[in-house]
Amino acid sequence: MGDRGTSNHSGVTDFILVGFRVGPELHILLFLLFLFMYAMILLGNIGMMTIIMTDPRLNTPMYFFLGNLSFIDLFYSSVVAPKAMSNFWTKSKSISFSGCVAQIFLFALFIVAEGFLLAAMAYDRFIAICNPLLYSVHMSTRLCAQLVAGSYFCGCISSVLQTSMTFTLSFCASRAIDHFYCDTRPLQRLSCSDLFIHKIVSFSLASVIILPTVIVIVVSYMYIVSTVLKIRSTEGRKKAFSTCSSHLGVVSVLYGAVFFMYLTPNRFPELSKLASLCYSLVTPMLNPLIYSLRNKDVKDALSKLLEKKKSIL
């Protein structure tokens, strides 16, 4: 193994995922925690997609976006959770070089796509509240499909750039990645390459991804708040805000965790792991709950679906 530790990436055949630095007695507890969250993710997001696809009343742009959000949450959590859970039961904790590449590529693709999709959802709420009479004209089926396709396209381009940049580095310090999945920042710490240009490009790429989406979300909600405050009736204001509160909750959890992770210094890797856990597993687990508990249409559709299953049984 010694040769691998001093060779560049072309000689590396696998990495070791260190995971959380806790005693063996806590591995079972962590495994059960990961298992619970992943089970909730599967149940919540598959359930949400099923409800949206089976109920004609939810055939609207907002629920089209929400269905895609559930799809993204389901898949990027599935990139991380199964491997992380299996590592609690194995001593080697290894991941192949190609497996590590696949993890970084797929996770980056879906997490970036989610950021752009949340911006599209903010624009959808802006049109619905600020221009309700023209909503069906502005938010056409074609535009909705283009916004979703654009989100995946931006995710794919970002993922290709991020993955290719990461794996052009030379890894000569160690094969041990101080994380529970393959991620760019822990891999940078293993590199003996000059990271100055790499960090500048990574920062520029992150800025190009985060700034436009944050600007769209913030500006949309500035107009929404301005419009809602002009509504005279308390009931009207409450109804308008209720259509946005779920989306705001999802945005706050995701971006809060992402900013926390990137603002955490490298000397505190355990804090970065906690932040990564929030947006890789906690956020996909909470999103269906946030939308189902605070959304009357979803609750009604769920009740209808459960009643239909009871009548069949």
PDB file of C-alpha atoms in Angstrom:
ATOM      1  CA  MET A   1       0.000   0.000   0.000  1.00  0.00           C
ATOM      2  CA  GLY A   2       2.930   2.288   0.474  1.00  0.00           C
ATOM      3  CA  ASP A   3       3.439   2.854  -3.244  1.00  0.00           C
ATOM      4  CA  ARG A   4      -0.115   4.006  -3.624  1.00  0.00           C
ATOM      5  CA  GLY A   5       0.294   6.583  -0.926  1.00  0.00           C
ATOM      6  CA  THR A   6       3.080   8.327  -2.828  1.00  0.00           C
ATOM      7  CA  SER A   7       1.795   7.962  -6.383  1.00  0.00           C
ATOM      8  CA  ASN A   8      -0.405  10.313  -8.361  1.00  0.00           C
ATOM      9  CA  HIS A   9      -4.052   9.681  -9.205  1.00  0.00           C
ATOM     10  CA  SER A  10      -3.199   7.324 -12.080  1.00  0.00           C
ATOM     11  CA  GLY A  11      -1.773   4.848  -9.555  1.00  0.00           C
ATOM     12  CA  VAL A  12      -4.635   5.071  -7.049  1.00  0.00           C
ATOM     13  CA  THR A  13      -7.109   2.199  -7.356  1.00  0.00           C
ATOM     14  CA  ASP A  14      -9.175   2.969  -4.271  1.00  0.00           C
ATOM     15  CA  PHE A  15      -9.715   5.366  -1.372  1.00  0.00           C
ATOM     16  CA  ILE A  16     -10.677   4.854   2.266  1.00  0.00           C
ATOM     17  CA  LEU A  17     -13.712   6.714   3.647  1.00  0.00           C
ATOM     18  CA  VAL A  18     -12.816   7.547   7.255  1.00  0.00           C
ATOM     19  CA  GLY A  19     -16.387   8.585   8.138  1.00  0.00           C
ATOM     20  CA  PHE A  20     -17.224   9.963  11.583  1.00  0.00           C
ATOM     21  CA  ARG A  21     -14.412   9.730  14.126  1.00  0.00           C
ATOM     22  CA  VAL A  22     -16.364   8.011  16.891  1.00  0.00           C
ATOM     23  CA  GLY A  23     -15.842   4.892  18.970  1.00  0.00           C
ATOM     24  CA  PRO A  24     -16.996   1.483  17.646  1.00  0.00           C
ATOM     25  CA  GLU A  25     -19.827   1.436  20.199  1.00  0.00           C
ATOM     26  CA  LEU A  26     -21.464   4.383  18.380  1.00  0.00           C
ATOM     27  CA  HIS A  27     -21.302   2.784  14.917  1.00  0.00           C
ATOM     28  CA  ILE A  28     -24.540   0.875  15.470  1.00  0.00           C
ATOM     29  CA  LEU A  29     -26.275   4.061  16.634  1.00  0.00           C
ATOM     30  CA  LEU A  30     -25.031   5.971  13.581  1.00  0.00           C
ATOM     31  CA  PHE A  31     -26.036   3.109  11.293  1.00  0.00           C
ATOM     32  CA  LEU A  32     -29.563   3.141  12.745  1.00  0.00           C
ATOM     33  CA  LEU A  33     -29.709   6.937  12.354  1.00  0.00           C
ATOM     34  CA  PHE A  34     -28.637   6.722   8.690  1.00  0.00           C
ATOM     35  CA  LEU A  35     -31.048   3.819   8.107  1.00  0.00           C
ATOM     36  CA  PHE A  36     -33.956   5.759   9.633  1.00  0.00           C
ATOM     37  CA  MET A  37     -33.231   8.888   7.588  1.00  0.00           C
ATOM     38  CA  TYR A  38     -32.785   6.955   4.336  1.00  0.00           C
ATOM     39  CA  ALA A  39     -35.993   4.964   4.935  1.00  0.00           C
ATOM     40  CA  MET A  40     -37.842   8.253   5.527  1.00  0.00           C
ATOM     41  CA  ILE A  41     -36.295   9.694   2.347  1.00  0.00           C
ATOM     42  CA  LEU A  42     -37.468   6.699   0.290  1.00  0.00           C
ATOM     43  CA  LEU A  43     -40.937   6.709   1.830  1.00  0.00           C
ATOM     44  CA  GLY A  44     -41.442  10.478   1.684  1.00  0.00           C
ATOM     45  CA  ASN A  45     -40.085  11.213  -1.783  1.00  0.00           C
ATOM     46  CA  ILE A  46     -41.490   8.141  -3.553  1.00  0.00           C
ATOM     47  CA  GLY A  47     -44.798   8.865  -1.800  1.00  0.00           C
ATOM     48  CA  MET A  48     -44.731  12.506  -2.938  1.00  0.00           C
ATOM     49  CA  MET A  49     -44.011  11.534  -6.554  1.00  0.00           C
ATOM     50  CA  THR A  50     -46.796   8.930  -6.445  1.00  0.00           C
ATOM     51  CA  ILE A  51     -49.323  11.443  -5.082  1.00  0.00           C
ATOM     52  CA  ILE A  52     -48.405  14.062  -7.708  1.00  0.00           C
ATOM     53  CA  MET A  53     -48.571  11.574 -10.609  1.00  0.00           C
ATOM     54  CA  THR A  54     -51.861   9.966  -9.556  1.00  0.00           C
ATOM     55  CA  ASP A  55     -53.930  13.014  -8.553  1.00  0.00           C
ATOM     56  CA  PRO A  56     -55.177  15.140 -11.510  1.00  0.00           C
ATOM     57  CA  ARG A  57     -55.712  18.119  -9.199  1.00  0.00           C
ATOM     58  CA  LEU A  58     -51.947  18.371  -8.728  1.00  0.00           C
ATOM     59  CA  ASN A  59     -51.301  18.700 -12.456  1.00  0.00           C
ATOM     60  CA  THR A  60     -49.946  22.250 -12.055  1.00  0.00           C
ATOM     61  CA  PRO A  61     -46.507  23.860 -12.525  1.00  0.00           C
ATOM     62  CA  MET A  62     -45.865  24.038  -8.768  1.00  0.00           C
ATOM     63  CA  TYR A  63     -46.376  20.298  -8.309  1.00  0.00           C
ATOM     64  CA  PHE A  64     -44.470  19.513 -11.500  1.00  0.00           C
ATOM     65  CA  PHE A  65     -41.474  21.248  -9.910  1.00  0.00           C
ATOM     66  CA  LEU A  66     -42.158  19.572  -6.568  1.00  0.00           C
ATOM     67  CA  GLY A  67     -42.194  16.132  -8.216  1.00  0.00           C
ATOM     68  CA  ASN A  68     -38.802  16.831  -9.754  1.00  0.00           C
ATOM     69  CA  LEU A  69     -37.530  18.091  -6.389  1.00  0.00           C
ATOM     70  CA  SER A  70     -38.531  14.755  -4.832  1.00  0.00           C
ATOM     71  CA  PHE A  71     -36.813  12.888  -7.688  1.00  0.00           C
ATOM     72  CA  ILE A  72     -33.579  14.853  -7.151  1.00  0.00           C
ATOM     73  CA  ASP A  73     -33.696  14.412  -3.366  1.00  0.00           C
ATOM     74  CA  LEU A  74     -34.240  10.677  -3.754  1.00  0.00           C
ATOM     75  CA  PHE A  75     -31.312  10.188  -6.094  1.00  0.00           C
ATOM     76  CA  TYR A  76     -28.623  12.365  -4.540  1.00  0.00           C
ATOM     77  CA  SER A  77     -29.290  10.874  -1.108  1.00  0.00           C
ATOM     78  CA  SER A  78     -29.056   7.418  -2.704  1.00  0.00           C
ATOM     79  CA  VAL A  79     -25.601   8.330  -4.012  1.00  0.00           C
ATOM     80  CA  VAL A  80     -24.404   8.774  -0.404  1.00  0.00           C
ATOM     81  CA  ALA A  81     -26.495   6.760   2.063  1.00  0.00           C
ATOM     82  CA  PRO A  82     -26.077   3.083   0.971  1.00  0.00           C
ATOM     83  CA  LYS A  83     -22.269   3.284   0.844  1.00  0.00           C
ATOM     84  CA  ALA A  84     -22.094   5.220   4.123  1.00  0.00           C
ATOM     85  CA  MET A  85     -24.282   2.614   5.859  1.00  0.00           C
ATOM     86  CA  SER A  86     -22.290  -0.335   4.524  1.00  0.00           C
ATOM     87  CA  ASN A  87     -19.061   1.249   5.820  1.00  0.00           C
ATOM     88  CA  PHE A  88     -20.349   1.044   9.399  1.00  0.00           C
ATOM     89  CA  TRP A  89     -20.097  -2.759   9.090  1.00  0.00           C
ATOM     90  CA  THR A  90     -16.812  -3.126   7.206  1.00  0.00           C
ATOM     91  CA  LYS A  91     -13.255  -2.690   8.451  1.00  0.00           C
ATOM     92  CA  SER A  92     -11.721  -1.622   5.136  1.00  0.00           C
ATOM     93  CA  LYS A  93     -14.207   1.246   4.438  1.00  0.00           C
ATOM     94  CA  SER A  94     -12.773   1.398   0.937  1.00  0.00           C
ATOM     95  CA  ILE A  95     -14.327   2.854  -2.193  1.00  0.00           C
ATOM     96  CA  SER A  96     -12.923   2.229  -5.651  1.00  0.00           C
ATOM     97  CA  PHE A  97     -11.423   5.071  -7.670  1.00  0.00           C
ATOM     98  CA  SER A  98     -14.249   4.824 -10.230  1.00  0.00           C
ATOM     99  CA  GLY A  99     -16.804   4.661  -7.408  1.00  0.00           C
ATOM    100  CA  CYS A 100     -15.386   7.854  -5.920  1.00  0.00           C
ATOM    101  CA  VAL A 101     -15.538   9.587  -9.310  1.00  0.00           C
ATOM    102  CA  ALA A 102     -19.161   8.459  -9.722  1.00  0.00           C
ATOM    103  CA  GLN A 103     -20.111   9.721  -6.249  1.00  0.00           C
ATOM    104  CA  ILE A 104     -18.667  13.181  -6.841  1.00  0.00           C
ATOM    105  CA  PHE A 105     -20.152  13.429 -10.343  1.00  0.00           C
ATOM    106  CA  LEU A 106     -23.685  12.313  -9.424  1.00  0.00           C
ATOM    107  CA  PHE A 107     -23.860  14.184  -6.135  1.00  0.00           C
ATOM    108  CA  ALA A 108     -22.671  17.436  -7.747  1.00  0.00           C
ATOM    109  CA  LEU A 109     -25.110  16.963 -10.637  1.00  0.00           C
ATOM    110  CA  PHE A 110     -28.168  16.551  -8.415  1.00  0.00           C
ATOM    111  CA  ILE A 111     -27.263  19.116  -5.722  1.00  0.00           C
ATOM    112  CA  VAL A 112     -26.613  21.838  -8.325  1.00  0.00           C
ATOM    113  CA  ALA A 113     -29.782  20.875 -10.210  1.00  0.00           C
ATOM    114  CA  GLU A 114     -31.704  21.273  -6.938  1.00  0.00           C
ATOM    115  CA  GLY A 115     -30.346  24.799  -6.467  1.00  0.00           C
ATOM    116  CA  PHE A 116     -31.540  25.870  -9.928  1.00  0.00           C
ATOM    117  CA  LEU A 117     -34.857  24.060  -9.462  1.00  0.00           C
ATOM    118  CA  LEU A 118     -35.484  25.948  -6.194  1.00  0.00           C
ATOM    119  CA  ALA A 119     -34.857  29.190  -8.093  1.00  0.00           C
ATOM    120  CA  ALA A 120     -37.404  28.095 -10.732  1.00  0.00           C
ATOM    121  CA  MET A 121     -39.886  27.329  -7.953  1.00  0.00           C
ATOM    122  CA  ALA A 122     -39.350  30.809  -6.478  1.00  0.00           C
ATOM    123  CA  TYR A 123     -40.070  32.328  -9.907  1.00  0.00           C
ATOM    124  CA  ASP A 124     -43.215  30.177 -10.124  1.00  0.00           C
ATOM    125  CA  ARG A 125     -44.441  31.527  -6.753  1.00  0.00           C
ATOM    126  CA  PHE A 126     -43.601  35.090  -7.885  1.00  0.00           C
ATOM    127  CA  ILE A 127     -45.798  34.735 -10.982  1.00  0.00           C
ATOM    128  CA  ALA A 128     -48.589  33.008  -9.025  1.00  0.00           C
ATOM    129  CA  ILE A 129     -48.823  35.799  -6.413  1.00  0.00           C
ATOM    130  CA  CYS A 130     -47.770  38.907  -8.334  1.00  0.00           C
ATOM    131  CA  ASN A 131     -49.443  38.090 -11.684  1.00  0.00           C
ATOM    132  CA  PRO A 132     -52.161  35.526 -10.892  1.00  0.00           C
ATOM    133  CA  LEU A 133     -54.345  36.375 -13.919  1.00  0.00           C
ATOM    134  CA  LEU A 134     -51.451  35.676 -16.301  1.00  0.00           C
ATOM    135  CA  TYR A 135     -50.127  32.638 -14.404  1.00  0.00           C
ATOM    136  CA  SER A 136     -51.288  30.026 -16.925  1.00  0.00           C
ATOM    137  CA  VAL A 137     -49.870  32.109 -19.779  1.00  0.00           C
ATOM    138  CA  HIS A 138     -46.456  32.718 -18.208  1.00  0.00           C
ATOM    139  CA  MET A 139     -46.000  29.278 -16.628  1.00  0.00           C
ATOM    140  CA  SER A 140     -46.768  27.212 -19.706  1.00  0.00           C
ATOM    141  CA  THR A 141     -46.015  23.502 -19.886  1.00  0.00           C
ATOM    142  CA  ARG A 142     -43.205  24.250 -22.312  1.00  0.00           C
ATOM    143  CA  LEU A 143     -41.557  26.818 -20.022  1.00  0.00           C
ATOM    144  CA  CYS A 144     -41.817  24.504 -17.012  1.00  0.00           C
ATOM    145  CA  ALA A 145     -40.180  21.682 -18.967  1.00  0.00           C
ATOM    146  CA  GLN A 146     -37.431  24.066 -20.135  1.00  0.00           C
ATOM    147  CA  LEU A 147     -36.757  25.273 -16.576  1.00  0.00           C
ATOM    148  CA  VAL A 148     -36.459  21.705 -15.276  1.00  0.00           C
ATOM    149  CA  ALA A 149     -34.320  20.593 -18.233  1.00  0.00           C
ATOM    150  CA  GLY A 150     -32.135  23.682 -17.731  1.00  0.00           C
ATOM    151  CA  SER A 151     -31.665  22.785 -14.050  1.00  0.00           C
ATOM    152  CA  TYR A 152     -30.416  19.302 -14.965  1.00  0.00           C
ATOM    153  CA  PHE A 153     -28.241  20.720 -17.760  1.00  0.00           C
ATOM    154  CA  CYS A 154     -26.580  23.244 -15.412  1.00  0.00           C
ATOM    155  CA  GLY A 155     -26.070  20.447 -12.895  1.00  0.00           C
ATOM    156  CA  CYS A 156     -24.457  18.243 -15.526  1.00  0.00           C
ATOM    157  CA  ILE A 157     -22.097  20.965 -16.814  1.00  0.00           C
ATOM    158  CA  SER A 158     -21.085  21.919 -13.269  1.00  0.00           C
ATOM    159  CA  SER A 159     -20.569  18.289 -12.342  1.00  0.00           C
ATOM    160  CA  VAL A 160     -18.355  17.580 -15.357  1.00  0.00           C
ATOM    161  CA  LEU A 161     -16.176  20.616 -14.574  1.00  0.00           C
ATOM    162  CA  GLN A 162     -15.952  19.901 -10.846  1.00  0.00           C
ATOM    163  CA  THR A 163     -15.201  16.196 -11.275  1.00  0.00           C
ATOM    164  CA  SER A 164     -12.616  16.685 -14.009  1.00  0.00           C
ATOM    165  CA  MET A 165     -10.843  19.397 -11.974  1.00  0.00           C
ATOM    166  CA  THR A 166     -10.782  17.238  -8.848  1.00  0.00           C
ATOM    167  CA  PHE A 167      -9.327  14.184 -10.536  1.00  0.00           C
ATOM    168  CA  THR A 168      -6.613  16.036 -12.430  1.00  0.00           C
ATOM    169  CA  LEU A 169      -4.994  16.553  -9.016  1.00  0.00           C
ATOM    170  CA  SER A 170      -2.159  14.326  -7.843  1.00  0.00           C
ATOM    171  CA  PHE A 171      -2.913  12.368  -4.668  1.00  0.00           C
ATOM    172  CA  CYS A 172       0.258  11.583  -2.756  1.00  0.00           C
ATOM    173  CA  ALA A 173      -0.436  12.330   0.907  1.00  0.00           C
ATOM    174  CA  SER A 174      -2.814   9.503   1.756  1.00  0.00           C
ATOM    175  CA  ARG A 175      -5.724   7.441   0.454  1.00  0.00           C
ATOM    176  CA  ALA A 176      -7.848   8.185   3.545  1.00  0.00           C
ATOM    177  CA  ILE A 177     -10.673  10.658   2.797  1.00  0.00           C
ATOM    178  CA  ASP A 178     -11.768  12.303   6.049  1.00  0.00           C
ATOM    179  CA  HIS A 179     -15.464  12.165   5.188  1.00  0.00           C
ATOM    180  CA  PHE A 180     -18.337   9.684   4.913  1.00  0.00           C
ATOM    181  CA  TYR A 181     -18.533  10.072   1.108  1.00  0.00           C
ATOM    182  CA  CYS A 182     -16.250  11.295  -1.671  1.00  0.00           C
ATOM    183  CA  ASP A 183     -16.284  15.081  -1.739  1.00  0.00           C
ATOM    184  CA  THR A 184     -14.074  17.703  -3.342  1.00  0.00           C
ATOM    185  CA  ARG A 185     -12.784  19.463  -0.198  1.00  0.00           C
ATOM    186  CA  PRO A 186     -11.536  16.315   1.621  1.00  0.00           C
ATOM    187  CA  LEU A 187      -9.895  15.129  -1.614  1.00  0.00           C
ATOM    188  CA  GLN A 188      -8.091  18.461  -1.956  1.00  0.00           C
ATOM    189  CA  ARG A 189      -6.498  17.828   1.442  1.00  0.00           C
ATOM    190  CA  LEU A 190      -4.973  14.604   0.054  1.00  0.00           C
ATOM    191  CA  SER A 191      -3.404  16.342  -2.926  1.00  0.00           C
ATOM    192  CA  CYS A 192       0.219  17.375  -3.281  1.00  0.00           C
ATOM    193  CA  SER A 193      -0.623  19.572  -6.300  1.00  0.00           C
ATOM    194  CA  ASP A 194      -0.624  23.372  -6.177  1.00  0.00           C
ATOM    195  CA  LEU A 195      -4.229  24.148  -5.248  1.00  0.00           C
ATOM    196  CA  PHE A 196      -4.166  27.919  -5.838  1.00  0.00           C
ATOM    197  CA  ILE A 197      -5.591  27.879  -9.369  1.00  0.00           C
ATOM    198  CA  HIS A 198      -7.846  24.954  -8.499  1.00  0.00           C
ATOM    199  CA  LYS A 199      -9.376  26.865  -5.563  1.00  0.00           C
ATOM    200  CA  ILE A 200      -9.880  30.001  -7.677  1.00  0.00           C
ATOM    201  CA  VAL A 201     -11.683  27.993 -10.365  1.00  0.00           C
ATOM    202  CA  SER A 202     -13.753  26.149  -7.719  1.00  0.00           C
ATOM    203  CA  PHE A 203     -14.726  29.425  -6.054  1.00  0.00           C
ATOM    204  CA  SER A 204     -15.642  30.960  -9.425  1.00  0.00           C
ATOM    205  CA  LEU A 205     -17.736  27.917 -10.313  1.00  0.00           C
ATOM    206  CA  ALA A 206     -19.515  28.007  -6.943  1.00  0.00           C
ATOM    207  CA  SER A 207     -20.187  31.734  -7.388  1.00  0.00           C
ATOM    208  CA  VAL A 208     -21.638  31.197 -10.874  1.00  0.00           C
ATOM    209  CA  ILE A 209     -23.935  28.510  -9.448  1.00  0.00           C
ATOM    210  CA  ILE A 210     -24.956  30.055  -6.116  1.00  0.00           C
ATOM    211  CA  LEU A 211     -25.199  33.790  -6.891  1.00  0.00           C
ATOM    212  CA  PRO A 212     -27.759  33.628  -9.761  1.00  0.00           C
ATOM    213  CA  THR A 213     -29.993  31.182  -7.889  1.00  0.00           C
ATOM    214  CA  VAL A 214     -29.848  33.210  -4.654  1.00  0.00           C
ATOM    215  CA  ILE A 215     -30.527  36.452  -6.558  1.00  0.00           C
ATOM    216  CA  VAL A 216     -33.577  34.958  -8.310  1.00  0.00           C
ATOM    217  CA  ILE A 217     -34.923  33.634  -4.981  1.00  0.00           C
ATOM    218  CA  VAL A 218     -34.297  36.873  -3.052  1.00  0.00           C
ATOM    219  CA  VAL A 219     -35.695  39.184  -5.766  1.00  0.00           C
ATOM    220  CA  SER A 220     -38.744  36.941  -6.263  1.00  0.00           C
ATOM    221  CA  TYR A 221     -39.530  37.039  -2.552  1.00  0.00           C
ATOM    222  CA  MET A 222     -38.977  40.800  -2.358  1.00  0.00           C
ATOM    223  CA  TYR A 223     -41.725  41.235  -4.956  1.00  0.00           C
ATOM    224  CA  ILE A 224     -43.882  38.595  -3.257  1.00  0.00           C
ATOM    225  CA  VAL A 225     -43.636  40.276   0.162  1.00  0.00           C
ATOM    226  CA  SER A 226     -44.356  43.671  -1.403  1.00  0.00           C
ATOM    227  CA  THR A 227     -47.457  42.289  -3.140  1.00  0.00           C
ATOM    228  CA  VAL A 228     -48.734  40.375  -0.096  1.00  0.00           C
ATOM    229  CA  LEU A 229     -48.434  43.440   2.154  1.00  0.00           C
ATOM    230  CA  LYS A 230     -50.788  45.280  -0.211  1.00  0.00           C
ATOM    231  CA  ILE A 231     -53.504  42.661   0.328  1.00  0.00           C
ATOM    232  CA  ARG A 232     -56.045  44.158   2.732  1.00  0.00           C
ATOM    233  CA  SER A 233     -57.638  41.028   4.153  1.00  0.00           C
ATOM    234  CA  THR A 234     -55.772  39.038   6.809  1.00  0.00           C
ATOM    235  CA  GLU A 235     -57.092  35.798   5.303  1.00  0.00           C
ATOM    236  CA  GLY A 236     -55.747  36.762   1.876  1.00  0.00           C
ATOM    237  CA  ARG A 237     -52.313  37.507   3.286  1.00  0.00           C
ATOM    238  CA  LYS A 238     -52.268  34.246   5.216  1.00  0.00           C
ATOM    239  CA  LYS A 239     -53.239  32.248   2.119  1.00  0.00           C
ATOM    240  CA  ALA A 240     -50.597  33.964  -0.020  1.00  0.00           C
ATOM    241  CA  PHE A 241     -47.828  33.413   2.538  1.00  0.00           C
ATOM    242  CA  SER A 242     -48.863  29.774   3.073  1.00  0.00           C
ATOM    243  CA  THR A 243     -48.112  28.974  -0.579  1.00  0.00           C
ATOM    244  CA  CYS A 244     -44.533  30.212  -0.076  1.00  0.00           C
ATOM    245  CA  SER A 245     -43.693  29.066   3.449  1.00  0.00           C
ATOM    246  CA  SER A 246     -42.899  25.467   2.424  1.00  0.00           C
ATOM    247  CA  HIS A 247     -40.549  26.611  -0.330  1.00  0.00           C
ATOM    248  CA  LEU A 248     -38.844  29.088   2.000  1.00  0.00           C
ATOM    249  CA  GLY A 249     -38.341  26.327   4.571  1.00  0.00           C
ATOM    250  CA  VAL A 250     -36.683  24.041   2.000  1.00  0.00           C
ATOM    251  CA  VAL A 251     -34.450  26.862   0.698  1.00  0.00           C
ATOM    252  CA  SER A 252     -33.393  27.853   4.235  1.00  0.00           C
ATOM    253  CA  VAL A 253     -32.418  24.304   5.233  1.00  0.00           C
ATOM    254  CA  LEU A 254     -30.464  23.563   2.033  1.00  0.00           C
ATOM    255  CA  TYR A 255     -28.603  26.855   1.632  1.00  0.00           C
ATOM    256  CA  GLY A 256     -28.020  27.171   5.371  1.00  0.00           C
ATOM    257  CA  ALA A 257     -26.260  23.792   5.431  1.00  0.00           C
ATOM    258  CA  VAL A 258     -24.268  24.512   2.251  1.00  0.00           C
ATOM    259  CA  PHE A 259     -23.048  27.913   3.485  1.00  0.00           C
ATOM    260  CA  PHE A 260     -22.213  26.455   6.888  1.00  0.00           C
ATOM    261  CA  MET A 261     -20.120  23.703   5.280  1.00  0.00           C
ATOM    262  CA  TYR A 262     -18.181  26.042   2.981  1.00  0.00           C
ATOM    263  CA  LEU A 263     -17.595  28.595   5.750  1.00  0.00           C
ATOM    264  CA  THR A 264     -16.289  25.943   8.145  1.00  0.00           C
ATOM    265  CA  PRO A 265     -12.452  26.017   8.264  1.00  0.00           C
ATOM    266  CA  ASN A 266     -10.589  22.888   7.137  1.00  0.00           C
ATOM    267  CA  ARG A 267      -9.276  22.386  10.668  1.00  0.00           C
ATOM    268  CA  PHE A 268     -12.816  21.424  11.781  1.00  0.00           C
ATOM    269  CA  PRO A 269     -13.631  18.466   9.484  1.00  0.00           C
ATOM    270  CA  GLU A 270     -16.232  17.027  11.878  1.00  0.00           C
ATOM    271  CA  LEU A 271     -18.326  20.209  11.577  1.00  0.00           C
ATOM    272  CA  SER A 272     -18.132  19.920   7.786  1.00  0.00           C
ATOM    273  CA  LYS A 273     -19.391  16.345   8.058  1.00  0.00           C
ATOM    274  CA  LEU A 274     -22.373  17.473  10.134  1.00  0.00           C
ATOM    275  CA  ALA A 275     -23.212  20.170   7.578  1.00  0.00           C
ATOM    276  CA  SER A 276     -22.845  17.623   4.760  1.00  0.00           C
ATOM    277  CA  LEU A 277     -25.152  15.264   6.647  1.00  0.00           C
ATOM    278  CA  CYS A 278     -27.744  18.056   6.823  1.00  0.00           C
ATOM    279  CA  TYR A 279     -27.927  18.698   3.091  1.00  0.00           C
ATOM    280  CA  SER A 280     -27.235  15.151   1.894  1.00  0.00           C
ATOM    281  CA  LEU A 281     -29.738  13.315   4.123  1.00  0.00           C
ATOM    282  CA  VAL A 282     -31.609  15.638   6.507  1.00  0.00           C
ATOM    283  CA  THR A 283     -32.822  18.013   3.764  1.00  0.00           C
ATOM    284  CA  PRO A 284     -34.174  15.246   1.461  1.00  0.00           C
ATOM    285  CA  MET A 285     -35.877  13.711   4.509  1.00  0.00           C
ATOM    286  CA  LEU A 286     -37.509  16.988   5.594  1.00  0.00           C
ATOM    287  CA  ASN A 287     -38.609  18.286   2.175  1.00  0.00           C
ATOM    288  CA  PRO A 288     -41.618  15.915   1.736  1.00  0.00           C
ATOM    289  CA  LEU A 289     -42.629  16.524   5.361  1.00  0.00           C
ATOM    290  CA  ILE A 290     -42.440  20.308   4.946  1.00  0.00           C
ATOM    291  CA  TYR A 291     -44.570  20.237   1.781  1.00  0.00           C
ATOM    292  CA  SER A 292     -47.077  17.654   3.010  1.00  0.00           C
ATOM    293  CA  LEU A 293     -47.649  19.113   6.488  1.00  0.00           C
ATOM    294  CA  ARG A 294     -48.081  22.695   5.270  1.00  0.00           C
ATOM    295  CA  ASN A 295     -49.932  22.008   2.014  1.00  0.00           C
ATOM    296  CA  LYS A 296     -53.685  21.363   1.999  1.00  0.00           C
ATOM    297  CA  ASP A 297     -53.707  20.043  -1.598  1.00  0.00           C
ATOM    298  CA  VAL A 298     -51.063  17.421  -0.814  1.00  0.00           C
ATOM    299  CA  LYS A 299     -52.818  16.366   2.398  1.00  0.00           C
ATOM    300  CA  ASP A 300     -56.143  16.042   0.556  1.00  0.00           C
ATOM    301  CA  ALA A 301     -54.508  14.032  -2.250  1.00  0.00           C
ATOM    302  CA  LEU A 302     -52.816  11.764   0.300  1.00  0.00           C
ATOM    303  CA  SER A 303     -56.125  11.164   2.125  1.00  0.00           C
ATOM    304  CA  LYS A 304     -57.813  10.367  -1.190  1.00  0.00           C
ATOM    305  CA  LEU A 305     -55.054   7.908  -2.138  1.00  0.00           C
ATOM    306  CA  LEU A 306     -55.215   6.161   1.256  1.00  0.00           C
ATOM    307  CA  GLU A 307     -59.016   5.891   1.058  1.00  0.00           C
ATOM    308  CA  LYS A 308     -58.737   4.370  -2.412  1.00  0.00           C
ATOM    309  CA  LYS A 309     -56.247   1.752  -1.137  1.00  0.00           C
ATOM    310  CA  LYS A 310     -58.499   0.942   1.818  1.00  0.00           C
ATOM    311  CA  SER A 311     -61.465   0.382  -0.493  1.00  0.00           C
ATOM    312  CA  ILE A 312     -59.380  -1.984  -2.648  1.00  0.00           C
ATOM    313  CA  LEU A 313     -58.309  -3.978   0.422  1.00  0.00           C
TER     314      LEU A 313
END
